[in-house]
mmCIF file of C-alpha atoms in Angstrom:
data_model
loop_
_atom_site.group_PDB
_atom_site.id
_atom_site.type_symbol
_atom_site.label_atom_id
_atom_site.label_comp_id
_atom_site.label_asym_id
_atom_site.label_seq_id
_atom_site.Cartn_x
_atom_site.Cartn_y
_atom_site.Cartn_z
ATOM 1 C CA UNK P 1 -0.014 -0.002 0.006
ATOM 2 C CA UNK P 2 1.326 3.388 -0.915
ATOM 3 C CA UNK P 3 0.855 6.807 0.517
ATOM 4 C CA UNK P 4 -2.654 8.185 0.288
ATOM 5 C CA UNK P 5 -4.351 4.780 0.638
ATOM 6 C CA UNK P 6 -7.318 4.815 2.951
ATOM 7 C CA UNK P 7 -8.167 2.057 5.442
ATOM 8 C CA UNK P 8 -11.210 1.231 3.316
ATOM 9 C CA UNK P 9 -8.943 0.556 0.322
ATOM 10 C CA UNK P 10 -6.783 -1.715 2.460
ATOM 11 C CA UNK P 11 -9.835 -3.606 3.733
ATOM 12 C CA UNK P 12 -11.113 -4.041 0.180
ATOM 13 C CA UNK P 13 -7.789 -5.366 -1.041
ATOM 14 C CA UNK P 14 -7.469 -7.779 1.901
ATOM 15 C CA UNK P 15 -10.948 -9.209 1.432
ATOM 16 C CA UNK P 16 -10.007 -10.416 -2.046
ATOM 17 C CA UNK P 17 -11.077 -9.978 -5.615
ATOM 18 C CA UNK P 18 -14.542 -11.455 -5.030
ATOM 19 C CA UNK P 19 -15.844 -8.307 -3.341
ATOM 20 C CA UNK P 20 -14.123 -5.825 -5.596
ATOM 21 C CA UNK P 21 -16.273 -6.600 -8.648
ATOM 22 C CA UNK P 22 -19.506 -7.084 -6.728
ATOM 23 C CA UNK P 23 -22.289 -4.588 -7.113
ATOM 24 C CA UNK P 24 -22.732 -2.272 -4.141
ATOM 25 C CA UNK P 25 -25.624 -3.131 -1.858
ATOM 26 C CA UNK P 26 -28.410 -0.586 -1.526
ATOM 27 C CA UNK P 27 -28.279 1.308 1.736
ATOM 28 C CA UNK P 28 -31.443 1.026 3.830
ATOM 29 C CA UNK P 29 -32.227 1.936 7.400
ATOM 30 C CA UNK P 30 -32.934 -1.677 8.278
ATOM 31 C CA UNK P 31 -29.644 -2.949 6.882
ATOM 32 C CA UNK P 32 -27.626 -0.226 8.542
ATOM 33 C CA UNK P 33 -29.180 -0.742 11.978
ATOM 34 C CA UNK P 34 -29.809 -4.468 11.802
ATOM 35 C CA UNK P 35 -33.389 -3.836 12.911
ATOM 36 C CA UNK P 36 -36.637 -4.748 11.319
ATOM 37 C CA UNK P 37 -38.864 -7.776 11.273
ATOM 38 C CA UNK P 38 -37.314 -9.429 8.192
ATOM 39 C CA UNK P 39 -35.360 -12.025 10.164
ATOM 40 C CA UNK P 40 -31.849 -10.647 9.446
ATOM 41 C CA UNK P 41 -29.341 -11.871 11.933
ATOM 42 C CA UNK P 42 -26.508 -9.847 13.469
ATOM 43 C CA UNK P 43 -23.807 -11.213 11.141
ATOM 44 C CA UNK P 44 -25.721 -10.067 8.038
ATOM 45 C CA UNK P 45 -26.271 -6.630 9.589
ATOM 46 C CA UNK P 46 -22.611 -6.270 10.536
ATOM 47 C CA UNK P 47 -21.498 -7.345 7.035
ATOM 48 C CA UNK P 48 -23.845 -4.804 5.504
ATOM 49 C CA UNK P 49 -22.626 -2.152 7.936
ATOM 50 C CA UNK P 50 -19.013 -2.909 7.041
ATOM 51 C CA UNK P 51 -19.760 -2.701 3.325
ATOM 52 C CA UNK P 52 -21.529 0.653 3.632
ATOM 53 C CA UNK P 53 -18.910 1.903 6.098
ATOM 54 C CA UNK P 54 -16.158 1.054 3.613
ATOM 55 C CA UNK P 55 -18.022 2.922 0.920
ATOM 56 C CA UNK P 56 -18.414 5.953 3.185
ATOM 57 C CA UNK P 57 -14.786 5.908 4.306
ATOM 58 C CA UNK P 58 -13.504 6.236 0.746
ATOM 59 C CA UNK P 59 -15.169 9.595 0.355
ATOM 60 C CA UNK P 60 -14.899 11.320 3.715
ATOM 61 C CA UNK P 61 -16.634 14.614 3.613
ATOM 62 C CA UNK P 62 -18.635 16.686 6.034
ATOM 63 C CA UNK P 63 -20.931 17.856 3.263
ATOM 64 C CA UNK P 64 -22.138 15.995 0.223
ATOM 65 C CA UNK P 65 -22.044 18.915 -2.159
ATOM 66 C CA UNK P 66 -21.688 22.674 -2.182
ATOM 67 C CA UNK P 67 -24.477 24.660 -3.726
ATOM 68 C CA UNK P 68 -23.531 27.254 -6.320
ATOM 69 C CA UNK P 69 -24.431 30.808 -5.219
ATOM 70 C CA UNK P 70 -27.557 32.277 -6.726
ATOM 71 C CA UNK P 71 -26.508 33.772 -10.082
ATOM 72 C CA UNK P 72 -23.138 32.032 -9.923
ATOM 73 C CA UNK P 73 -23.351 30.581 -13.436
ATOM 74 C CA UNK P 74 -21.234 31.713 -16.379
ATOM 75 C CA UNK P 75 -21.690 35.291 -17.490
ATOM 76 C CA UNK P 76 -21.120 34.267 -21.141
ATOM 77 C CA UNK P 77 -21.567 31.089 -23.190
ATOM 78 C CA UNK P 78 -19.539 28.029 -22.223
ATOM 79 C CA UNK P 79 -17.529 28.082 -25.484
ATOM 80 C CA UNK P 80 -16.307 31.630 -24.813
ATOM 81 C CA UNK P 81 -12.779 32.054 -23.429
ATOM 82 C CA UNK P 82 -12.421 32.285 -19.631
ATOM 83 C CA UNK P 83 -12.002 36.094 -19.466
ATOM 84 C CA UNK P 84 -15.204 36.608 -21.414
ATOM 85 C CA UNK P 85 -17.089 34.245 -19.106
ATOM 86 C CA UNK P 86 -15.930 36.177 -16.047
ATOM 87 C CA UNK P 87 -16.303 39.783 -17.338
ATOM 88 C CA UNK P 88 -18.184 41.111 -14.271
ATOM 89 C CA UNK P 89 -15.448 39.988 -11.904
ATOM 90 C CA UNK P 90 -12.734 41.284 -14.250
ATOM 91 C CA UNK P 91 -14.430 44.684 -14.523
ATOM 92 C CA UNK P 92 -14.532 45.067 -10.730
ATOM 93 C CA UNK P 93 -10.963 43.817 -10.287
ATOM 94 C CA UNK P 94 -9.603 46.114 -13.017
ATOM 95 C CA UNK P 95 -11.258 49.152 -11.433
ATOM 96 C CA UNK P 96 -9.958 48.262 -7.978
ATOM 97 C CA UNK P 97 -6.521 47.532 -9.419
ATOM 98 C CA UNK P 98 -6.460 50.885 -11.154
ATOM 99 C CA UNK P 99 -7.341 52.544 -7.829
ATOM 100 C CA UNK P 100 -4.548 50.679 -6.057
ATOM 101 C CA UNK P 101 -2.105 51.606 -8.810
ATOM 102 C CA UNK P 102 -3.029 55.311 -8.477
ATOM 103 C CA UNK P 103 -2.554 55.170 -4.709
ATOM 104 C CA UNK P 104 0.774 53.351 -5.004
ATOM 105 C CA UNK P 105 2.239 55.496 -7.792
ATOM 106 C CA UNK P 106 1.012 58.817 -6.347
ATOM 107 C CA UNK P 107 1.269 60.553 -9.758
ATOM 108 C CA UNK P 108 -0.560 63.783 -8.754
ATOM 109 C CA UNK P 109 -1.802 65.755 -5.810
ATOM 110 C CA UNK P 110 -4.690 64.041 -3.942
ATOM 111 C CA UNK P 111 -3.909 60.736 -5.674
ATOM 112 C CA UNK P 112 -4.575 58.757 -2.495
ATOM 113 C CA UNK P 113 -8.098 60.211 -2.376
ATOM 114 C CA UNK P 114 -8.841 59.560 -6.088
ATOM 115 C CA UNK P 115 -7.460 56.022 -5.841
ATOM 116 C CA UNK P 116 -9.478 55.067 -2.772
ATOM 117 C CA UNK P 117 -12.627 56.592 -4.294
ATOM 118 C CA UNK P 118 -12.016 54.415 -7.348
ATOM 119 C CA UNK P 119 -11.655 51.322 -5.133
ATOM 120 C CA UNK P 120 -14.970 52.125 -3.393
ATOM 121 C CA UNK P 121 -16.691 52.821 -6.715
ATOM 122 C CA UNK P 122 -15.442 49.432 -7.965
ATOM 123 C CA UNK P 123 -17.251 47.734 -5.076
ATOM 124 C CA UNK P 124 -20.406 49.713 -5.705
ATOM 125 C CA UNK P 125 -20.216 48.737 -9.387
ATOM 126 C CA UNK P 126 -19.892 45.105 -8.228
ATOM 127 C CA UNK P 127 -23.080 45.501 -6.177
ATOM 128 C CA UNK P 128 -24.894 47.022 -9.157
ATOM 129 C CA UNK P 129 -23.678 44.233 -11.468
ATOM 130 C CA UNK P 130 -24.788 41.663 -8.922
ATOM 131 C CA UNK P 131 -28.258 43.263 -8.859
ATOM 132 C CA UNK P 132 -28.720 43.819 -12.612
ATOM 133 C CA UNK P 133 -26.894 40.990 -14.366
ATOM 134 C CA UNK P 134 -28.549 37.575 -13.984
ATOM 135 C CA UNK P 135 -25.400 35.451 -14.105
ATOM 136 C CA UNK P 136 -22.209 37.129 -12.903
ATOM 137 C CA UNK P 137 -19.825 34.181 -12.672
ATOM 138 C CA UNK P 138 -17.330 34.243 -9.816
ATOM 139 C CA UNK P 139 -18.543 37.636 -8.615
ATOM 140 C CA UNK P 140 -21.347 35.685 -6.971
ATOM 141 C CA UNK P 141 -19.856 34.512 -3.686
ATOM 142 C CA UNK P 142 -22.873 34.290 -1.393
ATOM 143 C CA UNK P 143 -26.599 34.802 -1.907
ATOM 144 C CA UNK P 144 -27.601 37.772 -4.070
ATOM 145 C CA UNK P 145 -28.861 39.737 -1.060
ATOM 146 C CA UNK P 146 -25.714 39.138 0.974
ATOM 147 C CA UNK P 147 -23.465 40.107 -1.940
ATOM 148 C CA UNK P 148 -25.460 43.287 -2.561
ATOM 149 C CA UNK P 149 -25.256 44.329 1.076
ATOM 150 C CA UNK P 150 -21.555 43.430 1.407
ATOM 151 C CA UNK P 151 -20.310 45.041 -1.819
ATOM 152 C CA UNK P 152 -22.567 48.060 -1.533
ATOM 153 C CA UNK P 153 -21.913 48.827 2.128
ATOM 154 C CA UNK P 154 -18.142 48.362 1.887
ATOM 155 C CA UNK P 155 -18.026 50.447 -1.315
ATOM 156 C CA UNK P 156 -20.019 53.311 0.164
ATOM 157 C CA UNK P 157 -17.958 53.240 3.392
ATOM 158 C CA UNK P 158 -14.658 53.342 1.462
ATOM 159 C CA UNK P 159 -15.893 56.273 -0.669
ATOM 160 C CA UNK P 160 -17.123 58.150 2.432
ATOM 161 C CA UNK P 161 -13.874 57.591 4.302
ATOM 162 C CA UNK P 162 -11.801 58.713 1.348
ATOM 163 C CA UNK P 163 -13.901 61.875 1.014
ATOM 164 C CA UNK P 164 -13.424 62.663 4.738
ATOM 165 C CA UNK P 165 -9.692 61.829 4.880
ATOM 166 C CA UNK P 166 -7.393 64.469 6.320
ATOM 167 C CA UNK P 167 -5.807 66.866 5.376
ATOM 168 C CA UNK P 168 -8.387 69.106 3.721
ATOM 169 C CA UNK P 169 -11.401 66.758 3.589
ATOM 170 C CA UNK P 170 -13.706 67.095 0.572
ATOM 171 C CA UNK P 171 -16.693 66.201 2.745
ATOM 172 C CA UNK P 172 -17.364 67.584 6.189
ATOM 173 C CA UNK P 173 -19.971 65.937 8.389
ATOM 174 C CA UNK P 174 -20.220 67.895 11.659
ATOM 175 C CA UNK P 175 -21.859 65.241 13.866
ATOM 176 C CA UNK P 176 -19.096 62.744 12.994
ATOM 177 C CA UNK P 177 -16.490 65.280 14.097
ATOM 178 C CA UNK P 178 -18.374 65.749 17.375
ATOM 179 C CA UNK P 179 -18.580 61.973 17.853
ATOM 180 C CA UNK P 180 -14.810 61.612 17.350
ATOM 181 C CA UNK P 181 -14.116 64.454 19.812
ATOM 182 C CA UNK P 182 -16.516 62.856 22.333
ATOM 183 C CA UNK P 183 -14.891 59.387 22.099
ATOM 184 C CA UNK P 184 -11.232 60.552 21.974
ATOM 185 C CA UNK P 185 -11.226 63.124 24.819
#
């Protein structure tokens, strides 16, 4: 036995070739528990339990399958190249990447503010795409509602913070300034 061999594989190989080619037995509640009025004895129930246990051990998983998020299908036809199928995600990533590039390069005055606004706008665009486009590919991470709230709220918060960033904020909200002075004292 080599590396990566499960105990179920070892048990199947030790039991011989007669059980390897046999058709799998259907799994029923009576066979698994050994109960029922059919007259099955304990040895038949234990053999059925071992057979189903071996089948379960080969594919250990906490969940049987993961559901695709609502709207998580391809955004273009299946024969289209991968970038075309994922255009909503690529649009959001390109906008956010452009914002990060502007912040990192600092090519002009107030570049940090313009770059972070662009990052926030990219998230808001992601929320709008998630709302409007039926199938957005990998932009769909959770349910449609959760994605809308997450992308939209984070995008608006990033835009608001970049507008209020010091020095010389472009947006002045007096009650927020009072709240900061009250908590920092």
